[in-house]
XYZ file of C-alpha atoms in Angstrom:
636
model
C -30.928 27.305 -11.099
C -32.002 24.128 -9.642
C -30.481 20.650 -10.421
C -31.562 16.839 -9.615
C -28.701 15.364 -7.692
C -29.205 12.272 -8.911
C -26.591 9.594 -7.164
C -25.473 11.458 -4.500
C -29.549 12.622 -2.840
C -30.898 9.244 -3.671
C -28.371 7.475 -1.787
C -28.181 9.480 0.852
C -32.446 9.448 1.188
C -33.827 7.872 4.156
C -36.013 5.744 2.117
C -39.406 4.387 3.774
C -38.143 0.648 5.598
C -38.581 -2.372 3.319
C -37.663 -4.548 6.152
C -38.861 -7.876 5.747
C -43.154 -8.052 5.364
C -44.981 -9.412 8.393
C -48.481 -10.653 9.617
C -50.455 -10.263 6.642
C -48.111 -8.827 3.984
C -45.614 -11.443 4.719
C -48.807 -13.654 3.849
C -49.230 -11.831 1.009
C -45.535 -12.040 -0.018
C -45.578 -15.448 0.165
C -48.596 -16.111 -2.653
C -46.992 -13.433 -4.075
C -43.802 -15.663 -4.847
C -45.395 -19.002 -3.731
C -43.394 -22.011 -2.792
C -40.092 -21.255 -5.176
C -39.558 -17.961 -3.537
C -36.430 -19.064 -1.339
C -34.621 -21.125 -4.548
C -36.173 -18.981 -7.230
C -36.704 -15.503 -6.012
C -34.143 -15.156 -2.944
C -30.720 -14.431 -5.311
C -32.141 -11.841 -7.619
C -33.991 -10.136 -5.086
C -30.413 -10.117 -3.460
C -29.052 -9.004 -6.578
C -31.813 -6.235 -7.214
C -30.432 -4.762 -3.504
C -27.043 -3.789 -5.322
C -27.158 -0.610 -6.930
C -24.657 -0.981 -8.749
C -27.064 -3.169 -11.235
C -29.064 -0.161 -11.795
C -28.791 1.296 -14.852
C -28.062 5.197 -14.775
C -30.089 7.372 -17.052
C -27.096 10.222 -16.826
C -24.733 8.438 -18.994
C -24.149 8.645 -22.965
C -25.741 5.242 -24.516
C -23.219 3.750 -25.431
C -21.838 3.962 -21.807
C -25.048 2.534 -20.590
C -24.942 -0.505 -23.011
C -21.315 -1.231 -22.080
C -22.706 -1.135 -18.246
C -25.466 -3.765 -19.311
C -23.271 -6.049 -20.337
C -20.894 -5.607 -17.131
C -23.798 -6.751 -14.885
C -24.363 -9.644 -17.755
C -21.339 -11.026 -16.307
C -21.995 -10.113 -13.147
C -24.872 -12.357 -13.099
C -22.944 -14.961 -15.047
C -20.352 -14.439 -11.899
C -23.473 -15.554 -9.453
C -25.055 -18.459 -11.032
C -24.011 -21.910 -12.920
C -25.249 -21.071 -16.610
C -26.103 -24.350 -17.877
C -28.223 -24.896 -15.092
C -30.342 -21.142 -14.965
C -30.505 -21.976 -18.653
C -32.268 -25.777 -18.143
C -34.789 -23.655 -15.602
C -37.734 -21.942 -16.833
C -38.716 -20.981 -13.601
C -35.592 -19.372 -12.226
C -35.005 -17.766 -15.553
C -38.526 -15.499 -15.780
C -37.652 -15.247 -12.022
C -34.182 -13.315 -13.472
C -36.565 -10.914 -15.953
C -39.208 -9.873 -13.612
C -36.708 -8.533 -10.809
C -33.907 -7.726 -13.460
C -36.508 -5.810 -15.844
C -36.807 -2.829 -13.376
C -33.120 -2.401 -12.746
C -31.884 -2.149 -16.349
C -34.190 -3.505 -19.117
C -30.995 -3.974 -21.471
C -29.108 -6.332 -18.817
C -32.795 -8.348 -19.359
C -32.534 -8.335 -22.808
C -29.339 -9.601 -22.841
C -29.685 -12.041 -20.238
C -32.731 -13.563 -21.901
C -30.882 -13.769 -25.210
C -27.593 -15.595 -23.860
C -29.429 -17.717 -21.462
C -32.585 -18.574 -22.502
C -32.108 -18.600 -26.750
C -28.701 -19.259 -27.235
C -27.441 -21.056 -24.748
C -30.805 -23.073 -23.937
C -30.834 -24.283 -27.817
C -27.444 -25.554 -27.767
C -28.795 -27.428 -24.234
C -31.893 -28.911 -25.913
C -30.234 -30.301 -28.824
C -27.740 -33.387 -29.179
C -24.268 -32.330 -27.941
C -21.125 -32.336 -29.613
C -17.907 -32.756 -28.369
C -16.687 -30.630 -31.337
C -19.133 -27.822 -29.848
C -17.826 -27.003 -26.622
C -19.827 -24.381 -23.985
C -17.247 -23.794 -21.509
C -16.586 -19.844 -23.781
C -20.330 -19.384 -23.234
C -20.676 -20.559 -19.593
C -17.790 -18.636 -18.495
C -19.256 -15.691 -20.634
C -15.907 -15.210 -22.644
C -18.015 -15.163 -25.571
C -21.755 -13.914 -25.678
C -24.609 -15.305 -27.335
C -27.239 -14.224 -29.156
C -30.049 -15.781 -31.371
C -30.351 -14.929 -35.238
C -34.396 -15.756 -36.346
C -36.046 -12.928 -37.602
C -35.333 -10.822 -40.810
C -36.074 -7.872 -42.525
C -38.220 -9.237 -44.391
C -39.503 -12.269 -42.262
C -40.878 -11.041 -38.336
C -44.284 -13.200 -37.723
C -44.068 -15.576 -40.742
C -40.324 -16.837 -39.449
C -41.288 -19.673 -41.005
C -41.048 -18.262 -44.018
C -37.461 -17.048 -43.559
C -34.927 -17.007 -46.901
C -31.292 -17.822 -45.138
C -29.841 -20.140 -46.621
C -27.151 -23.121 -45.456
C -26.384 -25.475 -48.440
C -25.090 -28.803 -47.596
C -21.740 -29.540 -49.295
C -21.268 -33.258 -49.389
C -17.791 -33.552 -50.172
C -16.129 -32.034 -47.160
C -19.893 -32.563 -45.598
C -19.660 -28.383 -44.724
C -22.338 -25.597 -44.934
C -22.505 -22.649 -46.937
C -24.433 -20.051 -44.651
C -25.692 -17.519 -47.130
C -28.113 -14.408 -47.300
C -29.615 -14.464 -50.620
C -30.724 -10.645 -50.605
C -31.522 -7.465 -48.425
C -34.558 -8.353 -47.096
C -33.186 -11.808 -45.389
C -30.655 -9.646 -43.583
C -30.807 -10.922 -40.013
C -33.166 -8.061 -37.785
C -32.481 -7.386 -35.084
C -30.263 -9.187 -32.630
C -27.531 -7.982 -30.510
C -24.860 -8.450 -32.640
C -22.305 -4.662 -32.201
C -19.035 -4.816 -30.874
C -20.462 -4.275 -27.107
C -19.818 -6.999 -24.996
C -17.104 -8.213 -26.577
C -16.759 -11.090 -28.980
C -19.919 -13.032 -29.677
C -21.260 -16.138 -31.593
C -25.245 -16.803 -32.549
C -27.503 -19.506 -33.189
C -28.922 -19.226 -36.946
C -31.837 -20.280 -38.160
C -31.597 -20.808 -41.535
C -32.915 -22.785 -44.590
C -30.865 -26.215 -44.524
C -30.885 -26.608 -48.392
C -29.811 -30.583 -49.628
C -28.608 -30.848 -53.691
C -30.893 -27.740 -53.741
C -33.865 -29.309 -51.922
C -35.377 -27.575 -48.675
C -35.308 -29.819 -45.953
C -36.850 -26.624 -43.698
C -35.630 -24.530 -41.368
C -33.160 -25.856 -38.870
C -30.620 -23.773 -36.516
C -26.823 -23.480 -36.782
C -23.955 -22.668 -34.438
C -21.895 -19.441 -35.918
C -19.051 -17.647 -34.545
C -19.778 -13.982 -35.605
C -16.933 -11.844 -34.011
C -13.813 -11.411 -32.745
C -12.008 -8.572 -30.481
C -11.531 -7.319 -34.134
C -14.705 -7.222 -35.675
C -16.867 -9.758 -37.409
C -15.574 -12.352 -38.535
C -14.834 -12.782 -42.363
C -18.431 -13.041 -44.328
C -20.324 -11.636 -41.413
C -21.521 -8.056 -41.928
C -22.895 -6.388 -39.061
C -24.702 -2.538 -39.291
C -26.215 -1.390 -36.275
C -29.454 -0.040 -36.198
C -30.857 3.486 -34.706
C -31.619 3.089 -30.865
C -34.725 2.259 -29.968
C -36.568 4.064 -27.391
C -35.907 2.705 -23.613
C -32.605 0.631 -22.948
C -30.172 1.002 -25.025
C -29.199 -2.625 -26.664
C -27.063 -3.235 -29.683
C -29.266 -4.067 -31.961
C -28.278 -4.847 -35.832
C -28.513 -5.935 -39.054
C -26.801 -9.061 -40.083
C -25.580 -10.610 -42.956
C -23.803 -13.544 -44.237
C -21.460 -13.799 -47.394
C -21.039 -17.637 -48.184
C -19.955 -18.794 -44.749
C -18.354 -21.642 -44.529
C -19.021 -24.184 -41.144
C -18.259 -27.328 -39.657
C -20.605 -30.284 -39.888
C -21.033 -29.950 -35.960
C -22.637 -26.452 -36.468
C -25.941 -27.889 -37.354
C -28.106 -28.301 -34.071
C -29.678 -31.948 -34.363
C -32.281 -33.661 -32.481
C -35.340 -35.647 -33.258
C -36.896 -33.022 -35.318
C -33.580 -33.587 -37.481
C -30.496 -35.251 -37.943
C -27.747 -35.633 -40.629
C -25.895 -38.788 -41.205
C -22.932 -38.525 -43.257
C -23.942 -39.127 -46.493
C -26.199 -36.491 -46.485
C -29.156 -38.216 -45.765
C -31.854 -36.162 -43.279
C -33.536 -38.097 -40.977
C -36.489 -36.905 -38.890
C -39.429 -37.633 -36.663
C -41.417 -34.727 -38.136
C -42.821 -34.919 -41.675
C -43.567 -31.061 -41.734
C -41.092 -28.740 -42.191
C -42.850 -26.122 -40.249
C -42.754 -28.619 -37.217
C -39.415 -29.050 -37.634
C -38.870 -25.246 -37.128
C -41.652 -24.907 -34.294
C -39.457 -27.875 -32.246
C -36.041 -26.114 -33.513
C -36.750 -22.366 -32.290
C -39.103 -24.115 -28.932
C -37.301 -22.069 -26.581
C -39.040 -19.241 -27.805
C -42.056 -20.450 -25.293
C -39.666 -19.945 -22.161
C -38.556 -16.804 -23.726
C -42.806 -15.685 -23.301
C -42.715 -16.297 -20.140
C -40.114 -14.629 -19.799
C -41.047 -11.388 -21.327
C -44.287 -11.359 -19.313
C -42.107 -11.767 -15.745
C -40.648 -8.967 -16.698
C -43.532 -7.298 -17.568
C -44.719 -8.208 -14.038
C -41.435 -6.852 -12.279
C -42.005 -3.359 -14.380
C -46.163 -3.196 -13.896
C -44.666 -4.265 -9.927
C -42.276 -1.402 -9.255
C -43.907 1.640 -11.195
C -47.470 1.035 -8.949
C -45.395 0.316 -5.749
C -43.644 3.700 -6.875
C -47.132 5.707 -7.793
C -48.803 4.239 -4.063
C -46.035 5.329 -1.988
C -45.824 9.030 -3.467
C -49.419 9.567 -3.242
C -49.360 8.245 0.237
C -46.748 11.232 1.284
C -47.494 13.461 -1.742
C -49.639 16.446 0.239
C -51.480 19.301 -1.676
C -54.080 22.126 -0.077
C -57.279 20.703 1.987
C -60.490 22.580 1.897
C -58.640 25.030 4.727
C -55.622 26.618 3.512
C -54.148 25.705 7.330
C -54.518 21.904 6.241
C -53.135 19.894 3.731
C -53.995 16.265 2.918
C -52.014 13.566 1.402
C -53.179 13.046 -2.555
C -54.312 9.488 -1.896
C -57.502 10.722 0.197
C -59.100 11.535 -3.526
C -60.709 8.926 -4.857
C -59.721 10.274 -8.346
C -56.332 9.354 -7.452
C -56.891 6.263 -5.768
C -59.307 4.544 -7.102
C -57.537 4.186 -10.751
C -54.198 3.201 -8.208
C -56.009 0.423 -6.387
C -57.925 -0.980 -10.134
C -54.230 -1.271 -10.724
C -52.955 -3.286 -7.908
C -56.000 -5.773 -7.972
C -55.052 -6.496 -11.856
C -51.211 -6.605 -10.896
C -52.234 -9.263 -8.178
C -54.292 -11.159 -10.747
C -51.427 -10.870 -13.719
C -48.897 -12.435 -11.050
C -50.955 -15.291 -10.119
C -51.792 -15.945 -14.097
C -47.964 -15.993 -14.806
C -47.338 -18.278 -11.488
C -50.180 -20.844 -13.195
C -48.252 -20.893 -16.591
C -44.420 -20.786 -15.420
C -45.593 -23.854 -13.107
C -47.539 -25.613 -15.380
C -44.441 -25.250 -17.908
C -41.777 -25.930 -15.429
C -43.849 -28.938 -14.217
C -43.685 -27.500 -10.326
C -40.341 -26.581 -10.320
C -38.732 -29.588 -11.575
C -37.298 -27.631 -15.063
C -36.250 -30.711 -16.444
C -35.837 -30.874 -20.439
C -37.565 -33.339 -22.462
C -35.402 -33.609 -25.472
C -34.422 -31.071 -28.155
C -36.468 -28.117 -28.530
C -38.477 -28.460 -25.378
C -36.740 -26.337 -22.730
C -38.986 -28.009 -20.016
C -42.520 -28.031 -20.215
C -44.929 -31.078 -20.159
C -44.617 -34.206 -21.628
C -47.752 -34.911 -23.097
C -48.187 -33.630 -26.599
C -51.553 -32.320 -26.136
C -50.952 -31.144 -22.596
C -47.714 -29.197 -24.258
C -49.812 -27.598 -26.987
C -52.395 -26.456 -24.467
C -49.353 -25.396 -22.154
C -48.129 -23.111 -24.730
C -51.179 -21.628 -25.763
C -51.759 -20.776 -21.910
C -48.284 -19.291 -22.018
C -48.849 -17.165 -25.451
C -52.171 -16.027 -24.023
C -50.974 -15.035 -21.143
C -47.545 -13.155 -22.545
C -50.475 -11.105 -24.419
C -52.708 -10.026 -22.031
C -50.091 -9.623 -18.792
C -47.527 -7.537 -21.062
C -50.517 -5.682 -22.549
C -51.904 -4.957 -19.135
C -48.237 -4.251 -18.071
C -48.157 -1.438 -20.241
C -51.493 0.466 -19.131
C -50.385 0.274 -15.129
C -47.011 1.678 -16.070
C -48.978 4.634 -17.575
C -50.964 4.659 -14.906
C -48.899 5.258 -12.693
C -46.881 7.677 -14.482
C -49.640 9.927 -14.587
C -50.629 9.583 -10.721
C -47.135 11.132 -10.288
C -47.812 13.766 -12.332
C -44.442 16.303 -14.041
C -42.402 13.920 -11.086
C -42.752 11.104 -12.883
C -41.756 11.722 -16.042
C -38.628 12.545 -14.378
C -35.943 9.189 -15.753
C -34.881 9.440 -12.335
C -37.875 8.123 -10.938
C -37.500 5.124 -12.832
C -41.591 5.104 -14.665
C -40.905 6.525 -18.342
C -38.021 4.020 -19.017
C -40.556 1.139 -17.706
C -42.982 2.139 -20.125
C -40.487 2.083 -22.770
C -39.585 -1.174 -22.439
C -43.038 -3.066 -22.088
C -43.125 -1.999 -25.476
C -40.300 -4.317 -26.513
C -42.322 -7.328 -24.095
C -45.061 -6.867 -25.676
C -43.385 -7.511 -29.532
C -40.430 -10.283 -28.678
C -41.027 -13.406 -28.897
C -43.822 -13.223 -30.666
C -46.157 -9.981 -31.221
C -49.246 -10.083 -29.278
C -51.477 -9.770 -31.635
C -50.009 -13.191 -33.887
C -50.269 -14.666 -30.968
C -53.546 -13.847 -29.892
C -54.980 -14.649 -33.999
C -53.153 -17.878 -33.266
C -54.717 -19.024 -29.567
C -58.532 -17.424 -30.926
C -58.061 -19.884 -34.263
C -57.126 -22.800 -32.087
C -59.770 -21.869 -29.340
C -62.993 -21.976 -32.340
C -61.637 -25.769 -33.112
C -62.496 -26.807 -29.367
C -64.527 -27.718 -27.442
C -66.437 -25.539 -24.812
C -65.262 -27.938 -21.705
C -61.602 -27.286 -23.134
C -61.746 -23.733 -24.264
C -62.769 -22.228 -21.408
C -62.538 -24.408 -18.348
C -65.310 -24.175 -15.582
C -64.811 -21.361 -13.052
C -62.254 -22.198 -10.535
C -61.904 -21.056 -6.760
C -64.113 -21.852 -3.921
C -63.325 -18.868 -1.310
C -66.991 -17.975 -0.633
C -67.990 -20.760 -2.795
C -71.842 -20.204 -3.745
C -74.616 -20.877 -6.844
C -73.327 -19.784 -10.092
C -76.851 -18.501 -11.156
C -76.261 -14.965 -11.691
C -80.365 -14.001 -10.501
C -80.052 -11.534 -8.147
C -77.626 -8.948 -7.762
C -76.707 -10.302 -4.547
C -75.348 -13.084 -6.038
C -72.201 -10.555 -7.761
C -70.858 -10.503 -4.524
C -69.824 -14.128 -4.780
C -66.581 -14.877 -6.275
C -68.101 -18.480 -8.363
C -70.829 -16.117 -9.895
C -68.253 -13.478 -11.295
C -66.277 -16.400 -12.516
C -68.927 -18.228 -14.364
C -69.624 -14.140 -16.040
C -66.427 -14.311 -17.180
C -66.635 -17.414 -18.491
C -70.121 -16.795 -20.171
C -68.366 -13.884 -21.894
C -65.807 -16.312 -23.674
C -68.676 -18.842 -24.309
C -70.715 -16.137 -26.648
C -67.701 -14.732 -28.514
C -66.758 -18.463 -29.272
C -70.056 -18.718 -30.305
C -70.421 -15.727 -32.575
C -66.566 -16.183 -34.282
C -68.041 -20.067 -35.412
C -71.536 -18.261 -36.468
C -69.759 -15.756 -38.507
C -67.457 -18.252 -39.783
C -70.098 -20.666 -41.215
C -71.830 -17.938 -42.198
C -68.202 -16.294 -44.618
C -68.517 -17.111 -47.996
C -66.943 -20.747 -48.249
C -63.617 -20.922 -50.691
C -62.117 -17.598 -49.234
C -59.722 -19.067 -45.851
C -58.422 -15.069 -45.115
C -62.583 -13.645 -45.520
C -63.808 -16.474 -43.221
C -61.093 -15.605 -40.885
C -61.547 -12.222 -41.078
C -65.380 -12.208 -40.292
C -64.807 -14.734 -37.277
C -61.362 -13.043 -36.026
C -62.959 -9.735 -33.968
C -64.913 -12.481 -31.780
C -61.807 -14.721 -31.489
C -59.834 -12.007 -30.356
C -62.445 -10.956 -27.482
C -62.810 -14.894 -26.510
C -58.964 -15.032 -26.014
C -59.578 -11.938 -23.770
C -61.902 -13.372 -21.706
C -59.532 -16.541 -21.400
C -57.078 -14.579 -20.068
C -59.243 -12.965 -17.867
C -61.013 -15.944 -16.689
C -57.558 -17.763 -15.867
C -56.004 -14.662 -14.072
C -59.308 -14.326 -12.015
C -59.190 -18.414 -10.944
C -55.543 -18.148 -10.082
C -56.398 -14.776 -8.024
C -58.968 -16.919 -6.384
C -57.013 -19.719 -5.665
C -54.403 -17.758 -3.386
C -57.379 -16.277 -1.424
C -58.633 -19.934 -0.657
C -55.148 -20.649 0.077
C -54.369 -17.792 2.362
C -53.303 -18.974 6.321
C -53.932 -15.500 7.352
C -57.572 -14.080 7.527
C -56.922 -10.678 6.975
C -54.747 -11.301 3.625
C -57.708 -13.634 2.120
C -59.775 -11.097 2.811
C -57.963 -8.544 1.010
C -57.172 -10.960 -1.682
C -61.395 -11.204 -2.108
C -61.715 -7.892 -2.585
C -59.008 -7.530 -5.083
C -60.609 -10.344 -6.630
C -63.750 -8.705 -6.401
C -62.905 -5.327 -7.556
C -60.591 -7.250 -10.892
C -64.055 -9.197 -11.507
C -66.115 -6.503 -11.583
C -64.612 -4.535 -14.110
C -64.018 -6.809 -16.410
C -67.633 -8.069 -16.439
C -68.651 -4.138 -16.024
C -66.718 -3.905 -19.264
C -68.421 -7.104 -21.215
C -72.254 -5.837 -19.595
C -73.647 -5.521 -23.332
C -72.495 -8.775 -23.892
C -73.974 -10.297 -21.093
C -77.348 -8.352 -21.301
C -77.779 -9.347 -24.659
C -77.395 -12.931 -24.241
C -79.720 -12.816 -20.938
C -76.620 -13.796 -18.373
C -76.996 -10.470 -17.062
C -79.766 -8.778 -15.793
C -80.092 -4.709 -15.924
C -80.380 -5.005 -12.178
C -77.344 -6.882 -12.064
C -75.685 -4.394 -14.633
C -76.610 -1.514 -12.568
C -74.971 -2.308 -9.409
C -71.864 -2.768 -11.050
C -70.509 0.407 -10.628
C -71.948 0.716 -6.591
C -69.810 -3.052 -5.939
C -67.124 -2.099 -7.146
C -66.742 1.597 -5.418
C -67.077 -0.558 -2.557
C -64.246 -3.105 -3.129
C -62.551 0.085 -3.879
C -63.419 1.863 -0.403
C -62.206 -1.408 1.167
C -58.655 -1.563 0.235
C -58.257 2.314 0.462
C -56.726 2.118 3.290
C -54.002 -1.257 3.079
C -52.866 -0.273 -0.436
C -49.791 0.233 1.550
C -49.684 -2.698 2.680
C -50.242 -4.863 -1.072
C -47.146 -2.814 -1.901
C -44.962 -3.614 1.286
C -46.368 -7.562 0.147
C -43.923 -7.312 -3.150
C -40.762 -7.228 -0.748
C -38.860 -4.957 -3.105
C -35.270 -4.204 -1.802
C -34.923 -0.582 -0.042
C -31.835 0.268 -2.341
C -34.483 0.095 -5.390
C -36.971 1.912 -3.812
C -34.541 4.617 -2.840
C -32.990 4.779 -6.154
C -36.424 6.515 -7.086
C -36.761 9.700 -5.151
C -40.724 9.776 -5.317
C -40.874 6.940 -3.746
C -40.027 7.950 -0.527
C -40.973 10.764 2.079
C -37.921 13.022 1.881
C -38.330 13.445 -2.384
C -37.664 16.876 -2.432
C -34.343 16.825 -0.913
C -33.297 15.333 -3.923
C -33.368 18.846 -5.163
C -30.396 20.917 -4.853
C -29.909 24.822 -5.704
């Protein structure tokens, strides 16, 4: 019978070198994790080299979630808390080289850092409300939002705290199944644990909106007295604690209620607040759900990173029968195999650089400083922020959503191997799934950007092309001209500008009176502009590292991914573009020849795009398939 040795073969493989990149994939790596790398990157790439972070797919689940949480603290062990947590940068920078080694440990970092521990930062402080249990990580946080009941329309959420003005307490309450908190990490794992709650603040029995509270849930006995906790089935993927929670008239301290602009309490009950709506007053409450986006794409990123650096390297050393049964050929010489391979890495590029834009333009360049409650960083400007996090929720769509097809990919380029856990692709593709609906399901978000998108204007909607590397006309007449990065761009951008254009048409043209049919006749185009948003950004920010490339041989390579990225998306949108006459059928017919050159271009330095990501040789060896001596990790 043969067996996988799994820890004992993998660390014993003489993995392919990941010695640091040089000449042009150090070039590479350095777009790749621009000018943060060294105070951003640097410690979790140094904590991704410890195998002991990775999670083992041998193990019973439970012992796997109870291993999560011991790297939880191991992180907490490497980093001041309060300050990862006041750092959007640093803390997508955790997910997207955490989310490969053990996609519960990013879960639960996200959650403690990020939504617990980042609301109690952005909100007034309280002496009464101390963090030192949560920075030392003797108690874990989590973050209580969603319901049964209540998933997209949050807003609508029926937890209930009832002001008490005699002793000035609150009554936290759930009112009926359906409001049963769904589904945060609230099991005995970990240890003892406290939440923030959003919940209905309820004065003499009016609603003031929903605000969030600070709640102790368990101890190293159990939950706490009203708190009812019933775990849920596992999921597919990771293994996290998720559960059900409930609340039996809980009683807590005036301090539990987290105040800021959007709210604040003075002692005679009286609510005070800069925002008039009560669904404003929730938006700014639950705000560090926008860092949490970011989040879940970087680790989107990381996963989309590692499963296409493992498919390239196995096909590279992968050999099957040549033409001559005395000859054998590695797998990559087939275009069949390649070609989808190399599609990949020029939209992985392009997702990366999309995801640098946002985190920077949130983090304001690094400088992660807060602006007041609710804003874990971000920009200042109100309209600036609202087009900040529309940028953000766009991209968490399309990067997670492009995520998961490379992860399938490249499970499939590694054929009966890589559906092997072992190998590290299956579990990947697992958890995209769970990036794709956190903080905020795709598809919400997308409705949301495509409404906001039809009430702008053209100039603001979709800005004008960006990148100048072989900067030329942007008169697509000849189909000469598709060889030039600007012309692509402005395709791509034409493709946005008719969608917009047929979601308002079809909108005007809805029966008025009916808000859901008008919606519903313009949404399909909405949807498709949003697309070709994301696609348009992604392509400029592609762009912009090849015109900032120092080394001639990485910009070109970084033009032909650009090139090859272009060209299938506009390939794909060619009906739309005929149609409208921004095409021609010449143009549309040497689509396919372009591209198959871009293609037979990078053929041969796919290797070295993957040495470019810099990942650690422990976590490449981890993953038999990924290096030379595989089979040895095969025992009889």
């Amino acid at each position: 019978m043969t067996t996988l040795s799994i820890p004992g073969a993998v660390a014993d493989s003489a993995a392919t070198p990941t010695a640091a990149p040089t000449g042009t994939a150090a070039e590479l790596t350095r777009l790749l994790y621009d000018a943060h790398r060294h105070d951003v990157h640097r410690d979790w790439r140094e904590l991704a080299a410890d195998p002991a972070m990775y999670r083992r797919t041998d193990t019973p689940p439970a012992e796997q979630l109870a291993d999560s949480y011991r790297r939880l603290r191991r992180v907490n062990d490497t980093v001041d808390a309060a300050a990862l947590a006041a750092d959007p940068a640093r803390l997508a920078a955790l997910h997207e080289w955490t989310g490969p080694l053990d996609g519960a440990l990013t879960v639960l970092a996200g959650i403690h850092y990020n939504l617990f521990l980042g609301s109690l930062l952005d909100h007034d402080p309280n002496d009464k409300r101390p963090l030192d249990d949560y920075l030392r990580m003797d108690r874990v946080g989590t973050f209580l939002c969603t319901e049964l009941g209540h998933g997209n329309d949050a807003a609508a959420l029926e937890t209930v705290a009832d002001y008490d003005r005699t002793d000035r307490t609150f009554i936290l309450h759930t009112p009926h199944p359906a409001a049963r908190k769904f589904m945060p990490n609230t099991g005995p794992a970990g240890g003892p644990k406290s939440a923030v709650v959003a919940a209905r603040l309820r004065i003499d029995g009016r609603d003031q909106g929903v605000f969030l509270f600070h709640v102790p849930l368990t101890d190293e006995s159990g939950p706490l007295p009203g708190v009812t906790v019933q775990a849920l089935p596992l999921r597919p993927g990771s293994p996290v604690d998720h559960c059900l929670t409930s609340f039996d008239r809980v009683v807590l301290p005036p301090e539990a209620l987290l105040t800021g602009e959007h709210g604040r309490l003075a002692d005679d009950g009286t609510l005070s607040s800069s925002l008039g709506s009560k669904r404003k007053r929730f938006l700014t409450a639950i705000g560090r759900v926008t860092a949490g986006k970011l989040c879940m794409s970087a680790s989107a990123v990381g996963g989309a990173r590692v499963a296409l650096a493992t498919a390239v390297r196995y096909a590279h050393h992968r050999e099957i029968a040549d033409t001559r049964p005395d000859r054998r050929r590695p797998i990559w010489s087939h275009r069949t195999h390649h070609g989808p391979l190399l599609a990949g890495l020029a939209t992985l590029y392009a997702m990366t650089a999309l995801h640098r834009d946002a985190v920077d333009r949130w983090a304001g360049h690094g400088a992660g400083a807060s602006n007041g409650p609710g804003s874990s960083g971000g920009p200042g400007d109100s309209a600036d922020r609202a087009a900040a996090e529309r940028q953000i929720a766009i991209a968490k769509g399309w990067i997670t959503w492009q995520a998961r097809e490379l992860i399938i990919e490249s499970r499939e380029r590694c054929g009966a191997q890589g559906l092997l856990p072992v190998n590290g692709i299956t579990v990947l593709a697992s958890d995209v799934e769970g990036a794709i609906t956190a903080e905020g399901d795709n598809l919400a978000l997308w409705a949301k950007a495509g409404a906001e998108l039809l009430l702008e204007t053209e100039e603001t909607s979709l800005p004008a092309a960006g990148g100048t590397a072989g900067a030329g006309a942007a008169d697509p007449a000849d189909p000469a001209d598709l060889a030039d990065p600007a012309v692509r761009q402005a395709l791509l951008r034409a493709v946005g500008r008719i969608r917009l254009a047929r979601a308002r048409t079809r909108l005007r043209e809805a029966p008025a009176g009916d808000s859901l049919g008008r919606w519903n006749a313009a949404a399909p185009d909405a949807l498709a502009a949003v697309t070709a948003r994301a696609e348009l950004d992604a392509g400029a920010a592609l762009l912009a590292w090849a015109d900032a490339a120092a080394d001639p041989d990485a910009r070109a390579l970084l033009l032909d991914l650009h090139r090859l990225f272009t060209l299938r998306r506009i390939d794909a949108h060619a009906a739309t573009l005929l149609a409208a006459g921004e095409l021609t059928a010449r143009q549309a017919e040497s689509l396919p020849d372009l591209a198959e050159r871009s293609i037979g271009r990078l053929a041969d330095h796919a290797l070295t795009l993957v040495e470019a990501f810099d990942l650690p040789e422990p976590l490449l060896a981890h993953r038999p398939i990924a290096n030379p001596d595989y089979q040895q990790a095969f025992t009889a």
